[in-house]
Coordinates of C-alpha atoms in Angstrom, one line a residue:
X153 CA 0.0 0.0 0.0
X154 CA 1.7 3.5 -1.2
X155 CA 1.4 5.6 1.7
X156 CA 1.4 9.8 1.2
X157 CA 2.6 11.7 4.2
X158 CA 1.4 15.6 5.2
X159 CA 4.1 17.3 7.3
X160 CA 2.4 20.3 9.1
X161 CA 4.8 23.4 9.9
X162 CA 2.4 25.6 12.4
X163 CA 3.5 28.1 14.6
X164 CA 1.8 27.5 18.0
X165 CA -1.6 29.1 19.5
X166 CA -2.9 28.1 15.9
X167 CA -5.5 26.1 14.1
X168 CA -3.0 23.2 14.7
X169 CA -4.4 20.9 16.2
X170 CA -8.2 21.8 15.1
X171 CA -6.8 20.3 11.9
X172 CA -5.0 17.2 13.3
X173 CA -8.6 16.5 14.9
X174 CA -10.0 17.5 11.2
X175 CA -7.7 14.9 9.5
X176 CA -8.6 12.1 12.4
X177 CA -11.7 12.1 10.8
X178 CA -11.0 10.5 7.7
X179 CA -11.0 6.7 7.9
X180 CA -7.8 6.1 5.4
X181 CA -6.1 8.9 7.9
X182 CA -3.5 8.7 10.9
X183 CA -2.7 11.3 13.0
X184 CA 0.6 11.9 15.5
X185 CA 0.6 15.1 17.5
X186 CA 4.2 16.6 17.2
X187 CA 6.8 14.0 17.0
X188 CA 9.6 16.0 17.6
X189 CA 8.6 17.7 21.0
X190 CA 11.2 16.2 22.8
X191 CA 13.5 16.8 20.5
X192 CA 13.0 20.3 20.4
X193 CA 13.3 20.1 24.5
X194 CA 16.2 18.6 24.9
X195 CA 17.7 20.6 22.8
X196 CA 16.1 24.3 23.8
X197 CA 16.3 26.9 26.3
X198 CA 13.0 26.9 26.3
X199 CA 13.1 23.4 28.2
X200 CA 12.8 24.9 32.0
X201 CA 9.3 27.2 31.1
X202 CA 7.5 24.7 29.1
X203 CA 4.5 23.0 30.6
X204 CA 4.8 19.2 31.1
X205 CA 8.6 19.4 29.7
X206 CA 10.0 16.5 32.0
X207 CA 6.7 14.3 31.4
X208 CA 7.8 14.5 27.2
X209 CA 11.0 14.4 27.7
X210 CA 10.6 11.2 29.5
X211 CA 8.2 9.1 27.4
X212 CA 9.2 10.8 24.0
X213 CA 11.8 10.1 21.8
X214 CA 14.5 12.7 22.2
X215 CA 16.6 11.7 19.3
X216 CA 15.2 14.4 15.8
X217 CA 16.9 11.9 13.7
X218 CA 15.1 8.9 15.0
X219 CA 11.9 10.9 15.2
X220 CA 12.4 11.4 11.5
X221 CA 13.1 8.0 10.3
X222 CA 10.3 7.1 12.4
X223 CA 7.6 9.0 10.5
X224 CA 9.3 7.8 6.9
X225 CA 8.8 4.5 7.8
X226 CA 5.2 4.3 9.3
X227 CA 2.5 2.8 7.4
X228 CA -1.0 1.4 8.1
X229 CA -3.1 3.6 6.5
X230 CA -2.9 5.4 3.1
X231 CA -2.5 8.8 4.3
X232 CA -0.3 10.2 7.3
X233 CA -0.9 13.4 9.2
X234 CA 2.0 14.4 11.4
X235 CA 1.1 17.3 13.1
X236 CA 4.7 19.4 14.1
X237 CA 5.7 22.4 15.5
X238 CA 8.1 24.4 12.7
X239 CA 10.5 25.4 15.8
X240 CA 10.5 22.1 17.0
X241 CA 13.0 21.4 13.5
X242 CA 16.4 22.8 15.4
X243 CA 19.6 21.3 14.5
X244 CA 18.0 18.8 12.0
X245 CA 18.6 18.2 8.0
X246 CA 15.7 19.3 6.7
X247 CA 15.9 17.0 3.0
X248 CA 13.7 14.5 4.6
X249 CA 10.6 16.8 3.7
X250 CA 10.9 15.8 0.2
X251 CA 9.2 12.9 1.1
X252 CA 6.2 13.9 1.8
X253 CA 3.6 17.2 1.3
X254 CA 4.5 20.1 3.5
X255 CA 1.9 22.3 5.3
X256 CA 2.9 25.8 6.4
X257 CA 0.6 26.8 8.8
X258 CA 0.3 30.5 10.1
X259 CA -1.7 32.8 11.6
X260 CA -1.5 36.9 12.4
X261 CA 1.1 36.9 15.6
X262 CA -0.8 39.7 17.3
X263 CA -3.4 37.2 17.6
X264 CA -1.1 34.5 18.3
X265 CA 1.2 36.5 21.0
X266 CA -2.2 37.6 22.9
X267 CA -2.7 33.3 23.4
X268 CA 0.2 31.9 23.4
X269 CA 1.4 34.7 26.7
X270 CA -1.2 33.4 28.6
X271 CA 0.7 30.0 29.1
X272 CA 4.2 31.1 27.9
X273 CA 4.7 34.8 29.3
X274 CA 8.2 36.1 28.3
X275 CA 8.5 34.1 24.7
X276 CA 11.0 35.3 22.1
X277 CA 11.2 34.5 18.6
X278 CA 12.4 31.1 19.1
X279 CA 9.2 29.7 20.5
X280 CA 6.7 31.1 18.1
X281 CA 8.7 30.0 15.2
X282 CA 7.7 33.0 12.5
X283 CA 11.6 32.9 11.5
X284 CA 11.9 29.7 11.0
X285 CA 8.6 29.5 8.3
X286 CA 10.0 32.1 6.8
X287 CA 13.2 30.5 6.2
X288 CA 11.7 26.7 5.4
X289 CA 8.8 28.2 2.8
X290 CA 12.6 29.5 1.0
X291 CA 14.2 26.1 2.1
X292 CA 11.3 24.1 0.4
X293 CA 11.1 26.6 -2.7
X294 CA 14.7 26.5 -3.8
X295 CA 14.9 22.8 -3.4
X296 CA 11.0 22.6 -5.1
X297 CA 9.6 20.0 -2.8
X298 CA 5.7 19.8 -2.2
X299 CA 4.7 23.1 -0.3
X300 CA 1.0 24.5 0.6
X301 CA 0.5 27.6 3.4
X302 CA -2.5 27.8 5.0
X303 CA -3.9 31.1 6.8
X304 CA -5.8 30.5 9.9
X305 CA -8.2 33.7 9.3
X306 CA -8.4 32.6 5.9
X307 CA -9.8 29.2 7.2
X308 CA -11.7 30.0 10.0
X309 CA -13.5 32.6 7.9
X310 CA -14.2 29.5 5.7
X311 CA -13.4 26.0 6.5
X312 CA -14.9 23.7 3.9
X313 CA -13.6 25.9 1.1
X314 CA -10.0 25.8 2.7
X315 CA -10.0 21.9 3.2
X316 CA -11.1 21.3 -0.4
X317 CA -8.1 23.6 -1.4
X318 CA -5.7 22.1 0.9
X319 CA -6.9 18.7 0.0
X320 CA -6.8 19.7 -3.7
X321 CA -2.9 20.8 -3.3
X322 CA -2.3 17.7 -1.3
X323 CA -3.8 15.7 -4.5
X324 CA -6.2 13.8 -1.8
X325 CA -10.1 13.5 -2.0
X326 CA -11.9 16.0 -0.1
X327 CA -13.9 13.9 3.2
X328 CA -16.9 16.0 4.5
X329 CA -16.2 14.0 7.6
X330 CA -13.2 16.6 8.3
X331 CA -15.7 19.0 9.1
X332 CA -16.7 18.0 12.0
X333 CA -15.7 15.6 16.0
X334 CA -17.1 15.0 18.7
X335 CA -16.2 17.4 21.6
X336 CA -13.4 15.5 23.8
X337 CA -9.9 14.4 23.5
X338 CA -8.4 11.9 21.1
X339 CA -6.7 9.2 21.5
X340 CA -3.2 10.5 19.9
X341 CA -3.6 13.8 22.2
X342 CA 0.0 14.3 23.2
X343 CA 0.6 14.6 26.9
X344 CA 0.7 18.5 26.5
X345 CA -2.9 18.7 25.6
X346 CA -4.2 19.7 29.2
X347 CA -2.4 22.6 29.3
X348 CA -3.1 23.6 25.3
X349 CA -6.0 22.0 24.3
X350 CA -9.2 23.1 26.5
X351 CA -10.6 24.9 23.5
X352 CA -10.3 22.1 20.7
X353 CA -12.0 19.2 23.2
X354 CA -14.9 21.4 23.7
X355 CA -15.2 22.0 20.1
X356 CA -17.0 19.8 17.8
X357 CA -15.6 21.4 15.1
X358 CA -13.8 24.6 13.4
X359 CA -14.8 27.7 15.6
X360 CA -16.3 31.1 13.7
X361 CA -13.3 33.5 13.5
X362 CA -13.5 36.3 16.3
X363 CA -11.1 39.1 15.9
X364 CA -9.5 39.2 19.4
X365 CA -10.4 43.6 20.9
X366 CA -7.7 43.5 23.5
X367 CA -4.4 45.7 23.0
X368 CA -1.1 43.5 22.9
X369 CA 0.8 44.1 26.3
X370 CA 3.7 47.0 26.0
X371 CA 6.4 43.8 26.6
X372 CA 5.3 42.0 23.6
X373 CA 5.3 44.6 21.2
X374 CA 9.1 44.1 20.1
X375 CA 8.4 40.2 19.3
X376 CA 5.2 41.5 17.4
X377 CA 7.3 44.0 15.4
X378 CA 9.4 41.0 14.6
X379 CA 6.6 38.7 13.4
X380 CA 5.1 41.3 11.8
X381 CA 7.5 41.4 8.6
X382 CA 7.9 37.7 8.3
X383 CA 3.7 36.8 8.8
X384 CA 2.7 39.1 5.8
X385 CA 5.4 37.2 3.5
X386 CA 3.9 34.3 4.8
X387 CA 0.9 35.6 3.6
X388 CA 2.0 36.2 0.0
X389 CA 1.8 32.2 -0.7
X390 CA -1.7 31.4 1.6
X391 CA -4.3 29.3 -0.1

């Protein structure tokens, strides 16, 4: 059985995992909720302020390049959804990505700094990960391997048109089943999820867009001027 592998790039606070959940949905579908998480901890300053950091480090894999070979080599259904973080890809070789369709996933980092603070107060570039899109959209446009980027406005504002697109770049049927879950967890949650997931299990599918009102706090402004650049570049290439 040929099996066709989607690598999702998201930066975090993000329709990430609204879209593993999405993808669960199909039956010729797996799902695995970033692989590389430990990876990225073991490796990362960010190790010490991340929630649940010991708890992955100790039942993850810590090794990128075993990660890696790991998700080349499943099988067991016809399509593979690995959901990743795109900062999670520190010190590895990024070639492996021709094997499979790559998913850029981004959203407007005013929106994302005013979640992502509320779990993570003090984050710099390095955990949000708007550099490091920027630099694999080039990465997988020089070396012309498989590359969509997805908006999460743009989807939010509609989701079935989005999934048809992204399914349509992917070269996959489109599966009105990915519209909708039942509220809850799933099985392949990582052991993160209670700390970032309280809004997807009491979903039962992809929330209306709301422009978030409140002003970005004075201390993030900097990290939002940074983003700023590199998000509407981003942009440029969204379904």
């Amino acid at each position: 059985m040929s099996t066709k592998r989607l690598f999702l790039w998201s930066g975090p606070r993000n329709i990430s995992t609204a879209l593993m959940y999405s993808f669960s949905q199909r039956e010729d579908c797996l799902v695995e909720d970033e692989p590389l998480y430990a990876h990225y901890l073991s490796r990362s300053p960010a190790r010490p302020y991340h929630p649940a950091s010991e708890l992955i480090l100790n039942q993850m894999e810590n090794d990128g390049q075993k990660v890696v070979q790991h998700m080349l080599s499943k099988t067991g259904k016809p399509l593979l959804f690995f959901k990743n973080m795109t900062h999670h890809l520190i010190e590895l070789d990024w070639s492996f990505m021709k094997q499979g369709m790559n998913v850029i996933l981004t959203r407007n980092p005013r929106e994302m700094l005013l979640s992502f603070s509320k779990v993570i107060a003090k984050p710099v570039m390095e955990d949000v990960g708007y550099a490091m899109q920027w630099n694999l959209l080039r990465y997988l446009r020089e070396n012309d391997f498989p590359l969509v980027v997805v908006e999460a406005r743009k989807f939010l504002l509609d989701p079935e048109k989005q999934l048809r697109q992204l399914c349509m770049a992917c070269n996959i049927p489109f599966d009105p089943k990915m519209l909708a879950w039942n509220p809850g967890p799933l099985p392949e949650d990582g052991v993160w999820a209670d700390y970032w997931y309280q809004n997807v299990h009491q979903s039962s599918g992809f929330q209306q867009y709301n422009e978030k009102k409140e002003a970005l706090p004075e201390n993030l402004l900097p990290l939002y001027k940074e983003c700023e650049p590199l998000y509407q570049k981003l942009l440029a290439y969204s379904l």
